[in-house]
């Protein structure tokens, strides 16, 4: 049985100089990813900011701890961008940045920014990027509950597409 990533490996992952990918312990910057997605050809920049919320399914959360296999995660980010560019060929820039380490409620855990000439493509591409990242990137999170207990959330155990 062959084990592989659950997305299209046939897409050529061509690094585009206009794109930015990062896994970091440092706080993420909305201003930075917005700037990285900027281009005179854009009519839209869509930014998705994922942040630590204070509950999961009604259970109080005080923090999340993220771990990642960085080389593979960056490769997955690049693969996602390549697939996005195949589907929406007018994309000018893609930025995908993810935090690792312990984050408290309100902190940004992931930023995805997509620059395009038109807003409909920018929205669709940004949604595709975050949905695909959550299912495919080797990034794990541990939920730290108010009562002091913890639980790990595995890859693929993501919110459903209706959120």
PDB file of N, CA and C in Angstrom, residues 26-125:
ATOM      1  N   UNK A  26       7.217  33.145  16.224  1.00  0.00           N
ATOM      2  CA  UNK A  26       6.945  34.574  16.405  1.00  0.00           C
ATOM      3  C   UNK A  26       5.481  34.888  16.092  1.00  0.00           C
ATOM      4  N   UNK A  27       4.926  35.904  16.742  1.00  0.00           N
ATOM      5  CA  UNK A  27       3.558  36.325  16.414  1.00  0.00           C
ATOM      6  C   UNK A  27       3.422  36.672  14.936  1.00  0.00           C
ATOM      7  N   UNK A  28       2.261  36.352  14.380  1.00  0.00           N
ATOM      8  CA  UNK A  28       1.985  36.637  12.976  1.00  0.00           C
ATOM      9  C   UNK A  28       1.455  38.055  12.824  1.00  0.00           C
ATOM     10  N   UNK A  29       1.708  38.639  11.655  1.00  0.00           N
ATOM     11  CA  UNK A  29       1.322  40.021  11.398  1.00  0.00           C
ATOM     12  C   UNK A  29       0.343  40.118  10.232  1.00  0.00           C
ATOM     13  N   UNK A  30      -0.857  40.625  10.524  1.00  0.00           N
ATOM     14  CA  UNK A  30      -1.829  40.900   9.456  1.00  0.00           C
ATOM     15  C   UNK A  30      -1.264  41.897   8.458  1.00  0.00           C
ATOM     16  N   UNK A  31      -0.615  42.937   8.953  1.00  0.00           N
ATOM     17  CA  UNK A  31      -0.035  43.948   8.058  1.00  0.00           C
ATOM     18  C   UNK A  31       0.981  43.324   7.118  1.00  0.00           C
ATOM     19  N   UNK A  32       1.814  42.428   7.652  1.00  0.00           N
ATOM     20  CA  UNK A  32       2.856  41.818   6.823  1.00  0.00           C
ATOM     21  C   UNK A  32       2.259  40.968   5.708  1.00  0.00           C
ATOM     22  N   UNK A  33       1.310  40.071   6.027  1.00  0.00           N
ATOM     23  CA  UNK A  33       0.771  39.216   4.967  1.00  0.00           C
ATOM     24  C   UNK A  33      -0.055  40.023   3.970  1.00  0.00           C
ATOM     25  N   UNK A  34      -0.726  41.058   4.441  1.00  0.00           N
ATOM     26  CA  UNK A  34      -1.459  41.925   3.515  1.00  0.00           C
ATOM     27  C   UNK A  34      -0.479  42.578   2.541  1.00  0.00           C
ATOM     28  N   UNK A  35       0.614  43.095   3.067  1.00  0.00           N
ATOM     29  CA  UNK A  35       1.648  43.715   2.228  1.00  0.00           C
ATOM     30  C   UNK A  35       2.246  42.693   1.251  1.00  0.00           C
ATOM     31  N   UNK A  36       2.500  41.472   1.729  1.00  0.00           N
ATOM     32  CA  UNK A  36       3.078  40.428   0.876  1.00  0.00           C
ATOM     33  C   UNK A  36       2.146  40.035  -0.269  1.00  0.00           C
ATOM     34  N   UNK A  37       0.843  40.180  -0.077  1.00  0.00           N
ATOM     35  CA  UNK A  37      -0.123  39.833  -1.120  1.00  0.00           C
ATOM     36  C   UNK A  37      -0.427  41.004  -2.054  1.00  0.00           C
ATOM     37  N   UNK A  38       0.119  42.168  -1.751  1.00  0.00           N
ATOM     38  CA  UNK A  38      -0.179  43.367  -2.525  1.00  0.00           C
ATOM     39  C   UNK A  38       0.472  43.370  -3.897  1.00  0.00           C
ATOM     40  N   UNK A  39      -0.226  43.989  -4.840  1.00  0.00           N
ATOM     41  CA  UNK A  39       0.260  44.113  -6.210  1.00  0.00           C
ATOM     42  C   UNK A  39      -0.633  45.118  -6.929  1.00  0.00           C
ATOM     43  N   UNK A  40      -0.065  45.890  -7.820  1.00  0.00           N
ATOM     44  CA  UNK A  40      -0.850  46.855  -8.577  1.00  0.00           C
ATOM     45  C   UNK A  40      -1.914  46.221  -9.452  1.00  0.00           C
ATOM     46  N   UNK A  41      -1.750  44.953  -9.788  1.00  0.00           N
ATOM     47  CA  UNK A  41      -2.731  44.246 -10.621  1.00  0.00           C
ATOM     48  C   UNK A  41      -3.930  43.753  -9.812  1.00  0.00           C
ATOM     49  N   UNK A  42      -3.842  43.824  -8.495  1.00  0.00           N
ATOM     50  CA  UNK A  42      -4.920  43.305  -7.650  1.00  0.00           C
ATOM     51  C   UNK A  42      -6.104  44.256  -7.587  1.00  0.00           C
ATOM     52  N   UNK A  43      -7.281  43.667  -7.664  1.00  0.00           N
ATOM     53  CA  UNK A  43      -8.503  44.372  -7.321  1.00  0.00           C
ATOM     54  C   UNK A  43      -8.972  43.937  -5.949  1.00  0.00           C
ATOM     55  N   UNK A  44      -8.334  42.869  -5.426  1.00  0.00           N
ATOM     56  CA  UNK A  44      -8.724  42.335  -4.121  1.00  0.00           C
ATOM     57  C   UNK A  44      -7.550  41.622  -3.467  1.00  0.00           C
ATOM     58  N   UNK A  45      -7.490  41.774  -2.156  1.00  0.00           N
ATOM     59  CA  UNK A  45      -6.646  40.942  -1.310  1.00  0.00           C
ATOM     60  C   UNK A  45      -7.568  40.392  -0.235  1.00  0.00           C
ATOM     61  N   UNK A  46      -7.661  39.076  -0.170  1.00  0.00           N
ATOM     62  CA  UNK A  46      -8.477  38.434   0.859  1.00  0.00           C
ATOM     63  C   UNK A  46      -7.524  37.806   1.860  1.00  0.00           C
ATOM     64  N   UNK A  47      -7.763  38.118   3.139  1.00  0.00           N
ATOM     65  CA  UNK A  47      -6.949  37.583   4.218  1.00  0.00           C
ATOM     66  C   UNK A  47      -7.841  36.782   5.146  1.00  0.00           C
ATOM     67  N   UNK A  48      -7.412  35.562   5.446  1.00  0.00           N
ATOM     68  CA  UNK A  48      -8.086  34.726   6.435  1.00  0.00           C
ATOM     69  C   UNK A  48      -7.179  34.676   7.645  1.00  0.00           C
ATOM     70  N   UNK A  49      -7.718  35.048   8.796  1.00  0.00           N
ATOM     71  CA  UNK A  49      -6.974  35.026  10.047  1.00  0.00           C
ATOM     72  C   UNK A  49      -7.616  34.013  10.978  1.00  0.00           C
ATOM     73  N   UNK A  50      -6.889  32.944  11.267  1.00  0.00           N
ATOM     74  CA  UNK A  50      -7.373  31.959  12.225  1.00  0.00           C
ATOM     75  C   UNK A  50      -6.810  32.291  13.591  1.00  0.00           C
ATOM     76  N   UNK A  51      -7.651  32.276  14.597  1.00  0.00           N
ATOM     77  CA  UNK A  51      -7.188  32.639  15.926  1.00  0.00           C
ATOM     78  C   UNK A  51      -7.693  31.663  16.973  1.00  0.00           C
ATOM     79  N   UNK A  52      -7.055  31.702  18.118  1.00  0.00           N
ATOM     80  CA  UNK A  52      -7.427  30.828  19.224  1.00  0.00           C
ATOM     81  C   UNK A  52      -8.707  31.363  19.846  1.00  0.00           C
ATOM     82  N   UNK A  53      -9.733  30.518  19.877  1.00  0.00           N
ATOM     83  CA  UNK A  53     -10.995  30.917  20.500  1.00  0.00           C
ATOM     84  C   UNK A  53     -11.076  30.330  21.901  1.00  0.00           C
ATOM     85  N   UNK A  54     -12.004  30.828  22.681  1.00  0.00           N
ATOM     86  CA  UNK A  54     -12.078  30.464  24.103  1.00  0.00           C
ATOM     87  C   UNK A  54     -12.858  29.188  24.398  1.00  0.00           C
ATOM     88  N   UNK A  55     -13.307  28.494  23.342  1.00  0.00           N
ATOM     89  CA  UNK A  55     -14.045  27.253  23.581  1.00  0.00           C
ATOM     90  C   UNK A  55     -14.010  26.374  22.342  1.00  0.00           C
ATOM     91  N   UNK A  56     -14.203  25.084  22.568  1.00  0.00           N
ATOM     92  CA  UNK A  56     -14.414  24.119  21.499  1.00  0.00           C
ATOM     93  C   UNK A  56     -15.625  23.306  21.895  1.00  0.00           C
ATOM     94  N   UNK A  57     -16.654  23.409  21.067  1.00  0.00           N
ATOM     95  CA  UNK A  57     -17.909  22.697  21.323  1.00  0.00           C
ATOM     96  C   UNK A  57     -18.410  22.945  22.748  1.00  0.00           C
ATOM     97  N   UNK A  58     -18.300  24.213  23.191  1.00  0.00           N
ATOM     98  CA  UNK A  58     -18.808  24.610  24.492  1.00  0.00           C
ATOM     99  C   UNK A  58     -17.885  24.346  25.665  1.00  0.00           C
ATOM    100  N   UNK A  59     -16.757  23.701  25.439  1.00  0.00           N
ATOM    101  CA  UNK A  59     -15.800  23.411  26.513  1.00  0.00           C
ATOM    102  C   UNK A  59     -14.740  24.515  26.535  1.00  0.00           C
ATOM    103  N   UNK A  60     -14.490  25.093  27.716  1.00  0.00           N
ATOM    104  CA  UNK A  60     -13.594  26.243  27.854  1.00  0.00           C
ATOM    105  C   UNK A  60     -12.147  25.881  27.514  1.00  0.00           C
ATOM    106  N   UNK A  61     -11.566  26.656  26.589  1.00  0.00           N
ATOM    107  CA  UNK A  61     -10.175  26.511  26.157  1.00  0.00           C
ATOM    108  C   UNK A  61      -9.403  27.727  26.669  1.00  0.00           C
ATOM    109  N   UNK A  62      -8.201  27.502  27.209  1.00  0.00           N
ATOM    110  CA  UNK A  62      -7.365  28.622  27.648  1.00  0.00           C
ATOM    111  C   UNK A  62      -6.190  28.854  26.709  1.00  0.00           C
ATOM    112  N   UNK A  63      -5.793  27.818  25.958  1.00  0.00           N
ATOM    113  CA  UNK A  63      -4.665  27.965  25.037  1.00  0.00           C
ATOM    114  C   UNK A  63      -4.647  26.795  24.065  1.00  0.00           C
ATOM    115  N   UNK A  64      -3.883  26.971  22.993  1.00  0.00           N
ATOM    116  CA  UNK A  64      -3.592  25.901  22.047  1.00  0.00           C
ATOM    117  C   UNK A  64      -2.080  25.817  21.914  1.00  0.00           C
ATOM    118  N   UNK A  65      -1.587  24.620  21.712  1.00  0.00           N
ATOM    119  CA  UNK A  65      -0.161  24.443  21.438  1.00  0.00           C
ATOM    120  C   UNK A  65      -0.033  23.772  20.088  1.00  0.00           C
ATOM    121  N   UNK A  66       0.694  24.435  19.169  1.00  0.00           N
ATOM    122  CA  UNK A  66       0.877  23.906  17.826  1.00  0.00           C
ATOM    123  C   UNK A  66       2.274  23.338  17.655  1.00  0.00           C
ATOM    124  N   UNK A  67       2.343  22.199  16.965  1.00  0.00           N
ATOM    125  CA  UNK A  67       3.607  21.619  16.550  1.00  0.00           C
ATOM    126  C   UNK A  67       3.500  21.332  15.064  1.00  0.00           C
ATOM    127  N   UNK A  68       4.631  21.399  14.374  1.00  0.00           N
ATOM    128  CA  UNK A  68       4.631  21.169  12.935  1.00  0.00           C
ATOM    129  C   UNK A  68       5.902  20.450  12.518  1.00  0.00           C
ATOM    130  N   UNK A  69       5.790  19.666  11.469  1.00  0.00           N
ATOM    131  CA  UNK A  69       6.961  19.132  10.785  1.00  0.00           C
ATOM    132  C   UNK A  69       7.244  20.146   9.684  1.00  0.00           C
ATOM    133  N   UNK A  70       8.104  21.114  10.015  1.00  0.00           N
ATOM    134  CA  UNK A  70       8.272  22.314   9.195  1.00  0.00           C
ATOM    135  C   UNK A  70       8.632  22.059   7.734  1.00  0.00           C
ATOM    136  N   UNK A  71       9.626  21.242   7.413  1.00  0.00           N
ATOM    137  CA  UNK A  71       9.954  21.088   5.986  1.00  0.00           C
ATOM    138  C   UNK A  71       8.778  20.569   5.163  1.00  0.00           C
ATOM    139  N   UNK A  72       8.057  19.613   5.707  1.00  0.00           N
ATOM    140  CA  UNK A  72       6.916  19.076   4.977  1.00  0.00           C
ATOM    141  C   UNK A  72       5.759  20.072   4.948  1.00  0.00           C
ATOM    142  N   UNK A  73       5.543  20.795   6.033  1.00  0.00           N
ATOM    143  CA  UNK A  73       4.472  21.788   6.061  1.00  0.00           C
ATOM    144  C   UNK A  73       4.712  22.861   4.995  1.00  0.00           C
ATOM    145  N   UNK A  74       5.943  23.341   4.888  1.00  0.00           N
ATOM    146  CA  UNK A  74       6.256  24.345   3.859  1.00  0.00           C
ATOM    147  C   UNK A  74       6.035  23.750   2.468  1.00  0.00           C
ATOM    148  N   UNK A  75       6.422  22.493   2.268  1.00  0.00           N
ATOM    149  CA  UNK A  75       6.185  21.839   0.976  1.00  0.00           C
ATOM    150  C   UNK A  75       4.688  21.753   0.678  1.00  0.00           C
ATOM    151  N   UNK A  76       3.885  21.457   1.694  1.00  0.00           N
ATOM    152  CA  UNK A  76       2.434  21.406   1.509  1.00  0.00           C
ATOM    153  C   UNK A  76       1.905  22.801   1.166  1.00  0.00           C
ATOM    154  N   UNK A  77       2.389  23.839   1.848  1.00  0.00           N
ATOM    155  CA  UNK A  77       1.967  25.211   1.535  1.00  0.00           C
ATOM    156  C   UNK A  77       2.262  25.531   0.066  1.00  0.00           C
ATOM    157  N   UNK A  78       3.459  25.164  -0.392  1.00  0.00           N
ATOM    158  CA  UNK A  78       3.843  25.413  -1.794  1.00  0.00           C
ATOM    159  C   UNK A  78       2.955  24.632  -2.747  1.00  0.00           C
ATOM    160  N   UNK A  79       2.628  23.398  -2.388  1.00  0.00           N
ATOM    161  CA  UNK A  79       1.741  22.575  -3.213  1.00  0.00           C
ATOM    162  C   UNK A  79       0.355  23.205  -3.295  1.00  0.00           C
ATOM    163  N   UNK A  80      -0.137  23.689  -2.176  1.00  0.00           N
ATOM    164  CA  UNK A  80      -1.445  24.359  -2.160  1.00  0.00           C
ATOM    165  C   UNK A  80      -1.418  25.567  -3.086  1.00  0.00           C
ATOM    166  N   UNK A  81      -0.375  26.374  -3.003  1.00  0.00           N
ATOM    167  CA  UNK A  81      -0.268  27.559  -3.865  1.00  0.00           C
ATOM    168  C   UNK A  81      -0.221  27.158  -5.336  1.00  0.00           C
ATOM    169  N   UNK A  82       0.514  26.094  -5.651  1.00  0.00           N
ATOM    170  CA  UNK A  82       0.586  25.634  -7.050  1.00  0.00           C
ATOM    171  C   UNK A  82      -0.789  25.192  -7.545  1.00  0.00           C
ATOM    172  N   UNK A  83      -1.515  24.466  -6.699  1.00  0.00           N
ATOM    173  CA  UNK A  83      -2.865  24.044  -7.080  1.00  0.00           C
ATOM    174  C   UNK A  83      -3.788  25.250  -7.236  1.00  0.00           C
ATOM    175  N   UNK A  84      -3.638  26.236  -6.362  1.00  0.00           N
ATOM    176  CA  UNK A  84      -4.454  27.448  -6.463  1.00  0.00           C
ATOM    177  C   UNK A  84      -4.190  28.147  -7.792  1.00  0.00           C
ATOM    178  N   UNK A  85      -2.926  28.255  -8.159  1.00  0.00           N
ATOM    179  CA  UNK A  85      -2.581  28.946  -9.407  1.00  0.00           C
ATOM    180  C   UNK A  85      -3.100  28.196 -10.638  1.00  0.00           C
ATOM    181  N   UNK A  86      -3.235  26.873 -10.542  1.00  0.00           N
ATOM    182  CA  UNK A  86      -3.834  26.123 -11.647  1.00  0.00           C
ATOM    183  C   UNK A  86      -5.325  26.409 -11.766  1.00  0.00           C
ATOM    184  N   UNK A  87      -5.996  26.533 -10.627  1.00  0.00           N
ATOM    185  CA  UNK A  87      -7.450  26.758 -10.632  1.00  0.00           C
ATOM    186  C   UNK A  87      -7.815  28.216 -10.898  1.00  0.00           C
ATOM    187  N   UNK A  88      -7.032  29.137 -10.358  1.00  0.00           N
ATOM    188  CA  UNK A  88      -7.278  30.574 -10.496  1.00  0.00           C
ATOM    189  C   UNK A  88      -5.989  31.203 -11.017  1.00  0.00           C
ATOM    190  N   UNK A  89      -5.851  31.228 -12.338  1.00  0.00           N
ATOM    191  CA  UNK A  89      -4.563  31.625 -12.924  1.00  0.00           C
ATOM    192  C   UNK A  89      -4.254  33.111 -12.844  1.00  0.00           C
ATOM    193  N   UNK A  90      -5.171  33.909 -12.338  1.00  0.00           N
ATOM    194  CA  UNK A  90      -4.911  35.341 -12.184  1.00  0.00           C
ATOM    195  C   UNK A  90      -4.316  35.703 -10.822  1.00  0.00           C
ATOM    196  N   UNK A  91      -4.122  34.733  -9.940  1.00  0.00           N
ATOM    197  CA  UNK A  91      -3.548  35.018  -8.616  1.00  0.00           C
ATOM    198  C   UNK A  91      -2.192  35.698  -8.794  1.00  0.00           C
ATOM    199  N   UNK A  92      -2.010  36.796  -8.077  1.00  0.00           N
ATOM    200  CA  UNK A  92      -0.717  37.491  -8.145  1.00  0.00           C
ATOM    201  C   UNK A  92       0.205  37.078  -7.005  1.00  0.00           C
ATOM    202  N   UNK A  93      -0.359  36.853  -5.809  1.00  0.00           N
ATOM    203  CA  UNK A  93       0.450  36.527  -4.637  1.00  0.00           C
ATOM    204  C   UNK A  93      -0.325  35.622  -3.682  1.00  0.00           C
ATOM    205  N   UNK A  94       0.427  34.745  -3.020  1.00  0.00           N
ATOM    206  CA  UNK A  94      -0.120  33.888  -1.969  1.00  0.00           C
ATOM    207  C   UNK A  94       0.824  33.986  -0.780  1.00  0.00           C
ATOM    208  N   UNK A  95       0.266  34.196   0.393  1.00  0.00           N
ATOM    209  CA  UNK A  95       1.050  34.150   1.629  1.00  0.00           C
ATOM    210  C   UNK A  95       0.345  33.189   2.580  1.00  0.00           C
ATOM    211  N   UNK A  96       1.092  32.200   3.079  1.00  0.00           N
ATOM    212  CA  UNK A  96       0.569  31.258   4.059  1.00  0.00           C
ATOM    213  C   UNK A  96       1.578  31.207   5.194  1.00  0.00           C
ATOM    214  N   UNK A  97       1.162  31.674   6.369  1.00  0.00           N
ATOM    215  CA  UNK A  97       2.028  31.705   7.555  1.00  0.00           C
ATOM    216  C   UNK A  97       1.303  31.021   8.702  1.00  0.00           C
ATOM    217  N   UNK A  98       2.012  30.184   9.459  1.00  0.00           N
ATOM    218  CA  UNK A  98       1.409  29.457  10.576  1.00  0.00           C
ATOM    219  C   UNK A  98       2.321  29.537  11.784  1.00  0.00           C
ATOM    220  N   UNK A  99       1.726  29.699  12.949  1.00  0.00           N
ATOM    221  CA  UNK A  99       2.473  29.728  14.213  1.00  0.00           C
ATOM    222  C   UNK A  99       2.680  28.325  14.749  1.00  0.00           C
ATOM    223  N   UNK A 100       3.696  28.186  15.570  1.00  0.00           N
ATOM    224  CA  UNK A 100       3.889  27.004  16.396  1.00  0.00           C
ATOM    225  C   UNK A 100       4.105  27.495  17.820  1.00  0.00           C
ATOM    226  N   UNK A 101       4.061  26.561  18.759  1.00  0.00           N
ATOM    227  CA  UNK A 101       4.220  26.921  20.162  1.00  0.00           C
ATOM    228  C   UNK A 101       2.876  27.125  20.823  1.00  0.00           C
ATOM    229  N   UNK A 102       2.927  27.646  22.047  1.00  0.00           N
ATOM    230  CA  UNK A 102       1.719  27.843  22.851  1.00  0.00           C
ATOM    231  C   UNK A 102       1.127  29.222  22.581  1.00  0.00           C
ATOM    232  N   UNK A 103      -0.157  29.239  22.204  1.00  0.00           N
ATOM    233  CA  UNK A 103      -0.875  30.470  21.907  1.00  0.00           C
ATOM    234  C   UNK A 103      -2.077  30.569  22.838  1.00  0.00           C
ATOM    235  N   UNK A 104      -2.336  31.762  23.317  1.00  0.00           N
ATOM    236  CA  UNK A 104      -3.473  31.979  24.202  1.00  0.00           C
ATOM    237  C   UNK A 104      -4.659  32.518  23.409  1.00  0.00           C
ATOM    238  N   UNK A 105      -5.807  32.556  24.064  1.00  0.00           N
ATOM    239  CA  UNK A 105      -7.047  33.020  23.432  1.00  0.00           C
ATOM    240  C   UNK A 105      -6.827  34.404  22.812  1.00  0.00           C
ATOM    241  N   UNK A 106      -7.257  34.534  21.549  1.00  0.00           N
ATOM    242  CA  UNK A 106      -7.148  35.797  20.826  1.00  0.00           C
ATOM    243  C   UNK A 106      -5.922  35.906  19.942  1.00  0.00           C
ATOM    244  N   UNK A 107      -4.917  35.040  20.148  1.00  0.00           N
ATOM    245  CA  UNK A 107      -3.721  35.110  19.310  1.00  0.00           C
ATOM    246  C   UNK A 107      -3.977  34.484  17.944  1.00  0.00           C
ATOM    247  N   UNK A 108      -3.316  35.019  16.922  1.00  0.00           N
ATOM    248  CA  UNK A 108      -3.453  34.520  15.556  1.00  0.00           C
ATOM    249  C   UNK A 108      -2.580  33.284  15.391  1.00  0.00           C
ATOM    250  N   UNK A 109      -3.196  32.197  14.897  1.00  0.00           N
ATOM    251  CA  UNK A 109      -2.462  30.953  14.676  1.00  0.00           C
ATOM    252  C   UNK A 109      -2.093  30.748  13.215  1.00  0.00           C
ATOM    253  N   UNK A 110      -2.891  31.264  12.302  1.00  0.00           N
ATOM    254  CA  UNK A 110      -2.629  31.082  10.876  1.00  0.00           C
ATOM    255  C   UNK A 110      -3.147  32.290  10.100  1.00  0.00           C
ATOM    256  N   UNK A 111      -2.376  32.666   9.077  1.00  0.00           N
ATOM    257  CA  UNK A 111      -2.799  33.723   8.157  1.00  0.00           C
ATOM    258  C   UNK A 111      -2.632  33.222   6.732  1.00  0.00           C
ATOM    259  N   UNK A 112      -3.660  33.423   5.937  1.00  0.00           N
ATOM    260  CA  UNK A 112      -3.606  33.135   4.508  1.00  0.00           C
ATOM    261  C   UNK A 112      -4.041  34.408   3.798  1.00  0.00           C
ATOM    262  N   UNK A 113      -3.213  34.875   2.879  1.00  0.00           N
ATOM    263  CA  UNK A 113      -3.561  36.067   2.094  1.00  0.00           C
ATOM    264  C   UNK A 113      -3.420  35.730   0.617  1.00  0.00           C
ATOM    265  N   UNK A 114      -4.408  36.149  -0.168  1.00  0.00           N
ATOM    266  CA  UNK A 114      -4.404  35.887  -1.602  1.00  0.00           C
ATOM    267  C   UNK A 114      -4.710  37.191  -2.325  1.00  0.00           C
ATOM    268  N   UNK A 115      -3.835  37.546  -3.262  1.00  0.00           N
ATOM    269  CA  UNK A 115      -4.058  38.716  -4.097  1.00  0.00           C
ATOM    270  C   UNK A 115      -4.486  38.291  -5.490  1.00  0.00           C
ATOM    271  N   UNK A 116      -5.544  38.927  -6.003  1.00  0.00           N
ATOM    272  CA  UNK A 116      -6.101  38.615  -7.326  1.00  0.00           C
ATOM    273  C   UNK A 116      -6.685  39.888  -7.944  1.00  0.00           C
ATOM    274  N   UNK A 117      -6.839  39.900  -9.257  1.00  0.00           N
ATOM    275  CA  UNK A 117      -7.519  41.029  -9.877  1.00  0.00           C
ATOM    276  C   UNK A 117      -8.993  41.156  -9.475  1.00  0.00           C
ATOM    277  N   UNK A 118      -9.631  40.018  -9.148  1.00  0.00           N
ATOM    278  CA  UNK A 118     -11.065  40.031  -8.859  1.00  0.00           C
ATOM    279  C   UNK A 118     -11.368  39.376  -7.515  1.00  0.00           C
ATOM    280  N   UNK A 119     -12.346  39.922  -6.787  1.00  0.00           N
ATOM    281  CA  UNK A 119     -12.642  39.454  -5.435  1.00  0.00           C
ATOM    282  C   UNK A 119     -13.181  38.036  -5.397  1.00  0.00           C
ATOM    283  N   UNK A 120     -13.995  37.626  -6.364  1.00  0.00           N
ATOM    284  CA  UNK A 120     -14.584  36.281  -6.289  1.00  0.00           C
ATOM    285  C   UNK A 120     -13.501  35.207  -6.326  1.00  0.00           C
ATOM    286  N   UNK A 121     -12.502  35.381  -7.174  1.00  0.00           N
ATOM    287  CA  UNK A 121     -11.392  34.424  -7.237  1.00  0.00           C
ATOM    288  C   UNK A 121     -10.561  34.478  -5.957  1.00  0.00           C
ATOM    289  N   UNK A 122     -10.334  35.682  -5.425  1.00  0.00           N
ATOM    290  CA  UNK A 122      -9.543  35.829  -4.204  1.00  0.00           C
ATOM    291  C   UNK A 122     -10.226  35.129  -3.038  1.00  0.00           C
ATOM    292  N   UNK A 123     -11.546  35.298  -2.892  1.00  0.00           N
ATOM    293  CA  UNK A 123     -12.283  34.618  -1.824  1.00  0.00           C
ATOM    294  C   UNK A 123     -12.228  33.100  -2.002  1.00  0.00           C
ATOM    295  N   UNK A 124     -12.503  32.629  -3.213  1.00  0.00           N
ATOM    296  CA  UNK A 124     -12.511  31.187  -3.462  1.00  0.00           C
ATOM    297  C   UNK A 124     -11.135  30.573  -3.220  1.00  0.00           C
ATOM    298  N   UNK A 125     -10.095  31.232  -3.690  1.00  0.00           N
ATOM    299  CA  UNK A 125      -8.733  30.712  -3.529  1.00  0.00           C
ATOM    300  C   UNK A 125      -8.318  30.704  -2.060  1.00  0.00           C
TER     301      UNK A 125
END
